[in-house]
Short mmCIF file of C-alpha atoms and ligand atoms in Angstrom, two decimals:
data_model
loop_
_atom_site.label_atom_id
_atom_site.label_comp_id
_atom_site.label_asym_id
_atom_site.label_seq_id
_atom_site.Cartn_x
_atom_site.Cartn_y
_atom_site.Cartn_z
CA MET X 278 -89.04 -91.56 91.27
CA LYS X 279 -89.72 -91.34 87.53
CA GLN X 280 -89.19 -93.98 84.86
CA ILE X 281 -89.60 -93.80 81.11
CA GLY X 282 -90.59 -96.72 78.89
CA HIS X 283 -90.73 -99.92 80.91
CA LEU X 284 -91.88 -99.85 84.49
CA LYS X 285 -89.20 -101.38 86.74
CA ALA X 286 -88.95 -102.24 90.41
CA PRO X 287 -87.97 -99.04 92.21
CA GLY X 288 -85.37 -101.10 94.09
CA ASN X 289 -85.84 -104.60 95.57
CA TRP X 290 -88.30 -107.09 94.03
CA MET X 291 -91.35 -106.86 91.76
CA ASN X 292 -93.49 -109.49 90.08
CA ASP X 293 -97.02 -109.46 88.59
CA PRO X 294 -98.80 -106.34 87.35
CA ASN X 295 -101.91 -105.70 89.46
CA GLY X 296 -104.88 -103.30 89.50
CA PHE X 297 -104.13 -101.92 86.02
CA ILE X 298 -106.74 -99.23 85.31
CA TYR X 299 -107.35 -95.95 83.53
CA TYR X 300 -108.98 -94.00 86.34
CA LYS X 301 -109.91 -90.31 86.40
CA GLY X 302 -107.63 -89.47 83.49
CA LYS X 303 -104.55 -91.36 84.66
CA TYR X 304 -103.15 -94.86 84.31
CA HIS X 305 -102.60 -96.67 87.57
CA LEU X 306 -100.42 -99.72 87.60
CA PHE X 307 -99.80 -101.64 90.80
CA TYR X 308 -97.39 -104.50 91.17
CA GLN X 309 -96.45 -107.34 93.47
CA TYR X 310 -93.67 -105.88 95.55
CA PHE X 311 -91.26 -107.06 98.24
CA PRO X 312 -89.64 -103.98 99.73
CA TYR X 313 -86.86 -105.65 101.73
CA GLY X 314 -84.67 -107.40 99.18
CA THR X 315 -84.30 -108.66 95.62
CA VAL X 316 -86.19 -111.89 96.32
CA TRP X 317 -89.88 -112.79 96.51
CA GLY X 318 -91.31 -112.41 100.04
CA THR X 319 -94.31 -110.98 101.93
CA MET X 320 -96.25 -109.32 99.15
CA HIS X 321 -97.18 -105.65 99.12
CA TRP X 322 -98.68 -103.69 96.24
CA GLY X 323 -96.34 -101.04 94.84
CA HIS X 324 -98.05 -98.29 92.86
CA ALA X 325 -97.12 -96.19 89.83
CA ILE X 326 -99.10 -93.56 87.89
CA SER X 327 -98.77 -92.38 84.31
CA ASP X 328 -100.49 -89.97 81.93
CA ASP X 329 -99.53 -91.90 78.82
CA LEU X 330 -98.34 -95.43 79.72
CA VAL X 331 -94.69 -94.54 79.08
CA ASN X 332 -93.82 -91.81 81.61
CA TRP X 333 -94.24 -93.45 85.00
CA GLU X 334 -94.05 -92.00 88.47
CA HIS X 335 -93.64 -94.36 91.41
CA GLN X 336 -95.96 -93.64 94.32
CA GLY X 337 -94.59 -96.00 96.95
CA ILE X 338 -96.58 -98.77 98.61
CA ALA X 339 -100.39 -98.86 98.30
CA LEU X 340 -101.33 -102.16 99.96
CA PHE X 341 -99.58 -104.00 102.75
CA PRO X 342 -100.59 -106.69 105.26
CA THR X 343 -102.74 -105.43 108.16
CA LYS X 344 -105.48 -108.05 108.60
CA TYR X 345 -105.72 -111.69 109.64
CA GLY X 346 -106.65 -112.58 106.03
CA ASP X 347 -103.68 -110.85 104.42
CA GLN X 348 -101.25 -111.23 107.32
CA ASN X 349 -98.62 -112.84 105.09
CA GLY X 350 -99.22 -111.01 101.86
CA CYS X 351 -101.43 -109.11 99.46
CA PHE X 352 -101.25 -111.31 96.38
CA SER X 353 -102.29 -110.36 92.84
CA GLY X 354 -105.59 -108.82 91.84
CA SER X 355 -107.32 -106.14 89.80
CA ALA X 356 -109.11 -102.79 89.96
CA VAL X 357 -112.43 -101.38 88.78
CA GLU X 358 -114.03 -97.99 89.04
CA HIS X 359 -117.43 -97.76 90.70
CA GLU X 360 -119.32 -94.61 91.70
CA GLY X 361 -116.12 -92.64 91.31
CA LYS X 362 -114.15 -94.86 93.68
CA MET X 363 -111.30 -97.19 92.88
CA ILE X 364 -112.08 -100.69 94.10
CA LEU X 365 -109.21 -103.16 94.33
CA PHE X 366 -109.65 -106.92 94.57
CA TYR X 367 -106.76 -109.12 95.66
CA THR X 368 -105.91 -112.36 97.40
CA GLY X 369 -104.98 -112.18 101.06
CA VAL X 370 -102.78 -115.01 102.32
CA HIS X 371 -102.29 -116.35 105.82
CA TYR X 372 -99.50 -118.87 106.41
CA TYR X 373 -100.11 -121.92 108.63
CA GLU X 374 -96.50 -121.65 109.65
CA ALA X 375 -93.85 -119.14 108.70
CA ASP X 376 -90.18 -120.09 108.59
CA PRO X 377 -88.87 -118.96 111.99
CA GLU X 378 -85.60 -117.92 110.33
CA ASN X 379 -87.32 -115.91 107.60
CA ILE X 380 -90.89 -114.91 108.32
CA HIS X 381 -91.36 -113.92 104.66
CA VAL X 382 -91.35 -117.55 103.63
CA CYS X 383 -94.11 -120.09 104.25
CA LEU X 384 -93.16 -123.53 105.56
CA HIS X 385 -94.52 -126.51 103.58
CA ASP X 386 -96.36 -124.26 101.10
CA GLN X 387 -99.51 -124.39 103.17
CA PHE X 388 -101.55 -121.27 103.63
CA ASP X 389 -105.11 -120.00 103.43
CA SER X 390 -106.14 -117.74 100.58
CA CYS X 391 -109.16 -115.46 100.75
CA GLN X 392 -110.34 -112.85 98.29
CA MET X 393 -110.34 -109.32 99.64
CA ARG X 394 -111.29 -105.88 98.51
CA MET X 395 -109.98 -102.45 99.32
CA VAL X 396 -111.70 -99.19 98.48
CA SER X 397 -109.86 -95.99 97.70
CA GLU X 398 -111.82 -92.76 97.31
CA ASP X 399 -109.36 -91.27 94.85
CA GLY X 400 -106.73 -93.81 93.75
CA VAL X 401 -104.14 -91.94 95.78
CA HIS X 402 -104.98 -92.74 99.41
CA PHE X 403 -105.22 -96.32 100.63
CA ASP X 404 -106.23 -96.90 104.25
CA ASN X 405 -104.98 -100.40 104.94
CA TRP X 406 -106.52 -100.48 108.42
CA LYS X 407 -110.05 -99.25 107.63
CA ASP X 408 -110.89 -99.91 104.00
CA LYS X 409 -110.27 -103.64 103.56
CA GLN X 410 -112.80 -106.45 103.66
CA VAL X 411 -112.85 -110.19 102.96
CA VAL X 412 -115.36 -110.91 100.15
CA ILE X 413 -114.72 -114.64 99.54
CA LEU X 414 -113.55 -116.86 102.39
CA PRO X 415 -110.91 -119.56 101.89
CA MET X 416 -112.35 -122.64 100.15
CA GLU X 417 -113.43 -125.66 102.20
CA ASP X 418 -110.49 -128.03 102.31
CA ASN X 419 -111.11 -130.72 99.68
CA GLY X 420 -107.76 -132.48 99.89
CA HIS X 421 -106.69 -131.09 96.50
CA GLY X 422 -104.97 -127.94 97.64
CA HIS X 423 -107.49 -125.37 96.49
CA ARG X 424 -107.75 -123.77 99.94
CA THR X 425 -104.18 -122.63 99.33
CA ASP X 426 -104.17 -122.31 95.54
CA THR X 427 -107.17 -120.13 94.67
CA ARG X 428 -106.21 -116.59 93.85
CA ASP X 429 -105.74 -113.55 91.61
CA PRO X 430 -109.25 -112.06 91.20
CA LYS X 431 -109.81 -110.26 87.92
CA VAL X 432 -113.07 -108.31 88.02
CA TRP X 433 -114.92 -106.65 85.15
CA LYS X 434 -118.34 -105.21 84.44
CA GLY X 435 -120.50 -107.57 82.42
CA LYS X 436 -123.82 -106.83 80.79
CA ASN X 437 -125.83 -107.89 83.83
CA GLY X 438 -123.51 -107.15 86.72
CA TRP X 439 -119.96 -107.71 87.88
CA ILE X 440 -117.98 -110.84 87.11
CA MET X 441 -114.89 -112.18 88.85
CA VAL X 442 -112.60 -114.91 87.59
CA LEU X 443 -110.15 -116.67 89.92
CA GLY X 444 -107.27 -119.02 89.15
CA SER X 445 -107.43 -122.31 91.02
CA ARG X 446 -106.64 -126.01 90.98
CA GLY X 447 -108.85 -129.08 91.06
CA GLU X 448 -108.62 -132.82 91.40
CA ASN X 449 -105.74 -134.72 89.77
CA ARG X 450 -103.55 -131.63 89.76
CA LYS X 451 -105.49 -129.81 87.06
CA GLY X 452 -105.68 -126.06 86.84
CA LYS X 453 -109.06 -124.37 86.57
CA LEU X 454 -110.89 -121.07 86.52
CA LEU X 455 -113.68 -120.17 88.93
CA PHE X 456 -116.33 -117.62 88.01
CA TYR X 457 -118.33 -115.50 90.46
CA GLN X 458 -120.95 -112.80 89.97
CA SER X 459 -122.05 -109.82 92.02
CA THR X 460 -124.44 -106.90 91.70
CA ASP X 461 -122.84 -104.70 94.38
CA LEU X 462 -119.14 -105.70 94.26
CA LYS X 463 -119.46 -106.88 97.88
CA ASN X 464 -121.53 -110.06 97.80
CA TRP X 465 -120.23 -112.63 95.38
CA SER X 466 -121.93 -115.86 94.26
CA TYR X 467 -120.11 -118.79 92.79
CA ILE X 468 -121.38 -119.53 89.26
CA ASN X 469 -119.19 -121.98 87.36
CA GLU X 470 -115.77 -123.50 86.83
CA VAL X 471 -113.83 -124.28 83.68
CA SER X 472 -110.85 -126.56 83.12
CA LYS X 473 -109.08 -128.65 80.47
CA GLY X 474 -107.61 -132.14 80.27
CA ASP X 475 -104.13 -133.35 81.23
CA GLY X 476 -101.05 -131.39 80.24
CA TRP X 477 -102.52 -127.97 80.92
CA GLY X 478 -100.66 -127.31 84.17
CA TRP X 479 -101.59 -128.02 87.79
CA MET X 480 -102.66 -124.52 88.82
CA TRP X 481 -103.82 -121.60 86.67
CA GLU X 482 -102.55 -118.26 87.93
CA CYS X 483 -103.57 -114.70 87.06
CA PRO X 484 -106.54 -115.19 84.72
CA ASP X 485 -107.79 -112.34 82.58
CA TYR X 486 -110.76 -112.23 80.23
CA PHE X 487 -111.88 -109.55 77.78
CA GLU X 488 -113.73 -108.92 74.57
CA THR X 489 -112.18 -107.43 71.46
CA GLU X 490 -113.82 -106.61 68.13
CA GLY X 491 -112.41 -109.80 66.65
CA GLY X 492 -113.31 -112.15 69.49
CA GLN X 493 -113.35 -113.00 73.18
CA VAL X 494 -109.99 -113.76 74.75
CA VAL X 495 -108.88 -115.55 77.89
CA VAL X 496 -105.32 -115.28 79.21
CA PHE X 497 -103.90 -117.23 82.13
CA SER X 498 -100.62 -118.58 83.46
CA PRO X 499 -100.57 -122.34 84.05
CA MET X 500 -97.96 -123.66 86.48
CA GLY X 501 -95.89 -126.65 85.37
CA PHE X 502 -96.61 -126.12 81.68
CA LEU X 503 -93.32 -126.22 79.74
CA LYS X 504 -91.63 -129.45 80.73
CA ASP X 505 -88.20 -129.34 79.08
CA GLY X 506 -86.42 -129.25 82.41
CA LYS X 507 -85.47 -125.57 82.09
CA GLY X 508 -86.74 -122.47 83.82
CA GLU X 509 -89.38 -121.26 83.72
CA GLU X 510 -91.95 -124.06 83.71
CA ASN X 511 -94.84 -121.69 84.31
CA GLN X 512 -95.95 -119.94 81.14
CA ALA X 513 -98.62 -117.43 80.16
CA ILE X 514 -100.95 -118.54 77.36
CA CYS X 515 -103.98 -117.08 75.63
CA MET X 516 -106.72 -118.17 73.25
CA VAL X 517 -109.91 -117.07 71.59
CA VAL X 518 -112.89 -118.50 73.48
CA ASP X 519 -116.62 -118.55 73.46
CA PHE X 520 -117.87 -117.04 76.72
CA GLN X 521 -121.49 -116.74 77.76
CA GLU X 522 -122.02 -114.38 80.59
CA ASP X 523 -125.21 -116.11 81.57
CA GLY X 524 -123.95 -119.02 83.68
CA CYS X 525 -120.33 -118.00 82.96
CA LYS X 526 -119.87 -120.79 80.46
CA MET X 527 -116.56 -120.75 78.66
CA ASN X 528 -115.76 -122.97 75.74
CA MET X 529 -111.98 -123.29 75.53
CA PRO X 530 -110.44 -124.66 72.35
CA ASP X 531 -107.48 -127.06 72.35
CA GLN X 532 -105.26 -124.60 70.48
CA TYR X 533 -103.53 -121.87 72.41
CA GLN X 534 -100.84 -119.29 71.79
CA TYR X 535 -98.06 -118.34 74.12
CA LEU X 536 -98.34 -114.77 75.21
CA ASP X 537 -94.76 -114.27 74.10
CA TYR X 538 -92.31 -116.63 72.45
CA GLY X 539 -89.33 -115.50 74.58
CA PHE X 540 -90.90 -117.39 77.53
CA ASP X 541 -89.70 -114.81 80.05
CA LEU X 542 -92.95 -112.89 80.42
CA TYR X 543 -95.54 -114.01 82.94
CA ALA X 544 -98.79 -113.11 84.72
CA PRO X 545 -100.00 -110.44 82.25
CA GLN X 546 -102.87 -108.12 83.05
CA SER X 547 -104.94 -105.92 80.78
CA THR X 548 -107.17 -102.89 80.99
CA VAL X 549 -108.89 -100.52 78.57
CA ASP X 550 -106.91 -97.42 77.62
CA GLU X 551 -108.09 -93.86 77.11
CA ALA X 552 -109.02 -94.57 73.47
CA GLY X 553 -110.84 -97.83 74.22
CA ARG X 554 -108.00 -100.16 73.19
CA ARG X 555 -107.32 -103.33 75.16
CA VAL X 556 -103.84 -102.83 76.56
CA LEU X 557 -101.76 -105.41 78.42
CA VAL X 558 -98.50 -105.54 80.35
CA ALA X 559 -96.63 -108.55 81.72
CA TRP X 560 -93.88 -109.24 84.23
CA LEU X 561 -90.38 -109.99 82.95
CA ARG X 562 -88.82 -112.64 85.17
CA MET X 563 -85.19 -111.79 85.85
CA PRO X 564 -82.88 -114.47 87.26
CA LYS X 565 -80.60 -111.99 88.98
CA ALA X 566 -80.78 -108.50 90.39
CA VAL X 567 -79.34 -105.44 88.68
CA LYS X 568 -76.80 -103.62 90.81
CA GLU X 569 -75.76 -100.20 89.62
CA GLU X 570 -73.65 -97.48 91.25
CA GLY X 571 -75.70 -95.34 93.57
CA GLN X 572 -78.94 -97.33 93.05
CA VAL X 573 -80.82 -99.74 95.29
CA PRO X 574 -80.44 -103.17 93.61
CA TRP X 575 -83.62 -104.13 91.76
CA ARG X 576 -85.11 -107.21 90.11
CA GLY X 577 -88.23 -107.45 87.93
CA MET X 578 -89.75 -105.19 85.29
CA PHE X 579 -92.74 -105.00 82.95
CA SER X 580 -93.05 -105.40 79.20
CA LEU X 581 -93.94 -102.39 77.11
CA PRO X 582 -97.72 -101.91 76.94
CA ARG X 583 -99.23 -103.97 74.11
CA VAL X 584 -102.54 -103.53 72.35
CA VAL X 585 -104.40 -106.83 72.06
CA GLU X 586 -106.42 -107.47 68.91
CA VAL X 587 -107.94 -110.56 67.35
CA LYS X 588 -108.08 -111.28 63.63
CA ASP X 589 -109.15 -114.60 62.08
CA GLY X 590 -108.83 -116.40 65.39
CA HIS X 591 -105.28 -115.17 66.03
CA VAL X 592 -104.36 -112.95 68.98
CA TYR X 593 -102.05 -110.04 68.11
CA PHE X 594 -99.94 -108.09 70.59
CA ARG X 595 -99.09 -104.78 68.98
CA VAL X 596 -96.84 -102.23 70.59
CA HIS X 597 -98.92 -99.38 72.04
CA PRO X 598 -98.98 -96.22 69.85
CA ASN X 599 -97.57 -94.12 72.72
CA VAL X 600 -94.46 -96.31 72.71
CA LYS X 601 -94.01 -95.57 69.02
CA LYS X 602 -94.33 -91.87 69.83
CA LEU X 603 -91.74 -92.20 72.56
CA TYR X 604 -89.26 -93.68 70.10
CA SER X 605 -89.76 -91.29 67.21
CA ARG X 606 -86.45 -89.39 67.04
CA PRO X 607 -84.60 -90.61 63.95
CA VAL X 608 -80.94 -91.37 64.72
CA ARG X 609 -78.11 -92.63 62.51
CA ASP X 610 -76.02 -94.53 65.01
CA VAL X 611 -77.01 -96.64 67.96
CA LYS X 612 -74.43 -94.77 70.05
CA ASP X 613 -76.63 -91.65 69.69
CA THR X 614 -79.72 -93.23 71.19
CA GLY X 615 -79.13 -92.22 74.83
CA GLN X 616 -80.07 -94.06 78.02
CA LYS X 617 -83.74 -94.72 77.33
CA GLY X 618 -83.34 -97.37 74.69
CA TYR X 619 -84.26 -97.37 71.02
CA HIS X 620 -86.50 -98.77 68.30
CA LEU X 621 -85.02 -100.52 65.30
CA SER X 622 -87.32 -101.23 62.37
CA LEU X 623 -86.35 -103.41 59.40
CA GLN X 624 -87.34 -106.19 57.04
CA LEU X 625 -85.31 -109.35 57.44
CA GLU X 626 -84.55 -111.67 54.56
CA ASP X 627 -84.10 -115.41 54.89
CA GLY X 628 -80.73 -116.16 56.50
CA GLY X 629 -80.48 -112.56 57.73
CA CYS X 630 -79.36 -111.66 61.23
CA VAL X 631 -79.46 -108.64 63.52
CA ASN X 632 -76.94 -108.51 66.32
CA VAL X 633 -78.22 -106.11 68.95
CA GLY X 634 -75.22 -105.65 71.23
CA GLY X 635 -74.70 -109.42 71.63
CA TYR X 636 -78.37 -110.48 71.36
CA ARG X 637 -78.98 -112.16 68.00
CA ILE X 638 -82.21 -112.10 66.04
CA PHE X 639 -82.28 -114.24 62.90
CA ARG X 640 -84.60 -115.61 60.25
CA ARG X 641 -84.70 -119.24 59.24
CA GLY X 642 -87.28 -119.71 56.51
CA SER X 643 -90.64 -118.71 57.90
CA ARG X 644 -89.56 -118.44 61.53
CA ILE X 645 -87.79 -115.80 63.56
CA GLY X 646 -85.36 -116.92 66.23
CA THR X 647 -83.42 -115.19 68.96
CA ASP X 648 -80.26 -116.16 70.87
CA ARG X 649 -79.13 -114.47 74.08
CA THR X 650 -76.29 -116.84 74.95
CA ASP X 651 -73.74 -114.00 75.06
CA VAL X 652 -75.89 -111.63 77.12
CA PHE X 653 -77.45 -113.82 79.78
CA CYS X 654 -76.59 -115.86 82.86
CA LYS X 655 -74.65 -119.01 82.06
CA GLY X 656 -76.08 -122.35 83.06
CA GLU X 657 -78.04 -125.29 81.77
CA ASP X 658 -81.13 -124.28 83.65
CA TYR X 659 -81.75 -121.27 81.46
CA ARG X 660 -83.33 -121.13 78.05
CA THR X 661 -81.21 -119.07 75.69
CA VAL X 662 -82.48 -119.80 72.16
CA PHE X 663 -86.04 -119.15 71.03
CA GLU X 664 -88.14 -119.51 67.91
CA THR X 665 -91.58 -118.41 66.77
CA PRO X 666 -94.12 -120.66 65.07
CA LYS X 667 -94.36 -120.29 61.28
CA ILE X 668 -95.02 -116.70 60.35
CA LYS X 669 -97.65 -115.81 57.77
CA GLU X 670 -97.66 -112.09 57.26
CA GLY X 671 -94.11 -111.08 56.22
CA PHE X 672 -90.87 -110.32 58.06
CA GLN X 673 -91.20 -106.81 59.32
CA LEU X 674 -89.41 -106.55 62.66
CA ASP X 675 -89.86 -103.78 65.20
CA ILE X 676 -87.25 -104.27 67.86
CA TYR X 677 -87.42 -102.28 71.10
CA VAL X 678 -84.15 -102.39 72.97
CA GLU X 679 -83.31 -101.25 76.44
CA GLU X 680 -80.56 -102.19 78.85
CA HIS X 681 -82.25 -105.28 80.31
CA MET X 682 -84.87 -106.27 77.78
CA VAL X 683 -85.24 -106.74 74.05
CA GLU X 684 -88.75 -107.03 72.55
CA VAL X 685 -89.09 -108.20 68.95
CA TYR X 686 -92.50 -107.47 67.42
CA ILE X 687 -92.98 -109.40 64.19
CA ASN X 688 -95.47 -108.03 61.64
CA ASP X 689 -96.98 -105.62 64.10
CA GLY X 690 -97.58 -108.24 66.77
CA GLU X 691 -98.36 -111.42 64.82
CA TYR X 692 -95.85 -112.84 67.29
CA VAL X 693 -93.62 -111.22 69.87
CA VAL X 694 -90.36 -112.53 71.32
CA SER X 695 -89.16 -110.71 74.44
CA ASN X 696 -86.12 -111.58 76.47
CA GLY X 697 -84.37 -110.34 79.56
CA VAL X 698 -80.67 -109.60 78.97
CA TYR X 699 -77.62 -108.63 81.02
CA GLY X 700 -74.57 -106.80 79.70
CA LEU X 701 -75.95 -105.71 76.31
CA LYS X 702 -73.46 -103.58 74.34
CA LYS X 703 -74.33 -100.35 72.51
CA GLU X 704 -73.62 -101.92 69.11
CA LEU X 705 -75.64 -102.97 66.12
CA PHE X 706 -74.73 -105.25 63.19
CA ILE X 707 -77.23 -106.16 60.52
CA SER X 708 -76.89 -108.61 57.66
CA GLY X 709 -79.71 -109.38 55.25
CA GLY X 710 -81.86 -106.45 56.38
CA SER X 711 -83.58 -103.77 54.35
CA MET X 712 -85.63 -100.63 55.04
CA VAL X 713 -83.59 -100.16 58.21
CA LYS X 714 -84.70 -97.31 60.46
CA LEU X 715 -83.44 -96.38 63.89
CA PHE X 716 -85.21 -94.20 66.46
CA GLY X 717 -84.12 -92.90 69.84
CA ALA X 718 -86.40 -91.77 72.66
CA THR X 719 -87.89 -88.33 72.45
CA ASP X 720 -89.40 -86.10 75.10
CA LEU X 721 -92.91 -87.47 74.93
CA SER X 722 -94.48 -84.75 77.03
CA ALA X 723 -93.76 -82.39 74.15
CA LEU X 724 -95.84 -84.54 71.81
CA LEU X 725 -98.96 -85.11 73.87
C1 FRU B 176 -97.91 -115.22 89.85
C2 FRU B 176 -98.22 -115.29 91.33
C3 FRU B 176 -99.70 -115.12 91.60
C4 FRU B 176 -99.71 -114.65 93.02
C5 FRU B 176 -98.48 -113.77 93.08
C6 FRU B 176 -97.76 -113.77 94.38
O1 FRU B 176 -96.61 -114.84 89.60
O2 FRU B 176 -97.74 -116.52 91.88
O3 FRU B 176 -100.48 -116.27 91.37
O4 FRU B 176 -100.87 -113.94 93.36
O5 FRU B 176 -97.62 -114.24 92.06
O6 FRU B 176 -96.72 -112.85 94.37
#
């Protein structure tokens, strides 16, 4: 099965991106996958491959439960290349008690989490019976829940060996990061932990760390972070940090940015692309499944790939150049843009508004807002109106639209607002816009 643009669940359920890597000339992107319905359940890793980050080919299931450690799921993790092999790290979970009426659900949220690895010789074959190993046992029970809530290994090559960061929780319901080091990718030693004060969430999921030319960045997804009573509480944040590999000391400032100001994206993961750019994708949480004629219902998709850069202490998320190439066919009318979505570029003046098929993007002074009230599920539990912080660099908007997601890049990624949508119309009304350009999808293979 092929997909162009965003990667979507090939039927059923997907959540976090996993094992994102450029390996032997191809991009591999795995994802948390439940193959038996459009709800979260026993986690497998689905797998997709791409030459260019926009033309994706689904490969089916790579990882599935076979061992005591991962009996109830292969949770999130990452991939590295070593001696030509693809090495995957993930969290295996084992429930204390499964719901007898639905074995895909854990009773009382109590389970053991261990960190596991799986080796694939070629990134294509995955022997779930032979090639898995536990590398970090479940934590000793300390009465604070970290035996259950320690997960999502992200591994990278440091200057003096391999480093792993895990998301976890500590005393007083505070999230934290745990750092480990290894010289052989098999034996891991605990080095350090890092946390913040109150108000930073009770568990930090899916950490990622990387260096850019402009600074070192940490990204993670604290649970219980946005407390306005609406979904979702768990939000991905990022910040520029000071990280010393020796002793894995991380100095985290008090200021943070949201990954995305639409608050729908979660659990991002990054890798380095072919040209050495830091590229990241995130999961779009979708409150209901999409059911289309002749298709298996599906729920969950990924953002477009974004290049992460740091300038003057600010983290930018710029749309990947291959996405721009994909949407490079000038069109006059939105009705001529076809099935694969489109890119609308414009400058927005104060008081201006773009209505993208029922999804409104507007400018109020130095902020950009969005409103999806007319193209989303109804109900008080859902956030429908969004706003960026004050913008500094102008009001250039690059809006990428597809059937179930709108991504608004402001000033080439100074801020991004992305939202899931349902029932978007193929219409476009603009007031207060200038330099308007519209692009449909092109056949990218012809350009590469
Ligand atoms: C984040 C997360 C991870 C976990 C995975 C399970 O969305 O909860 O922490 O590994 O999803 O599917």
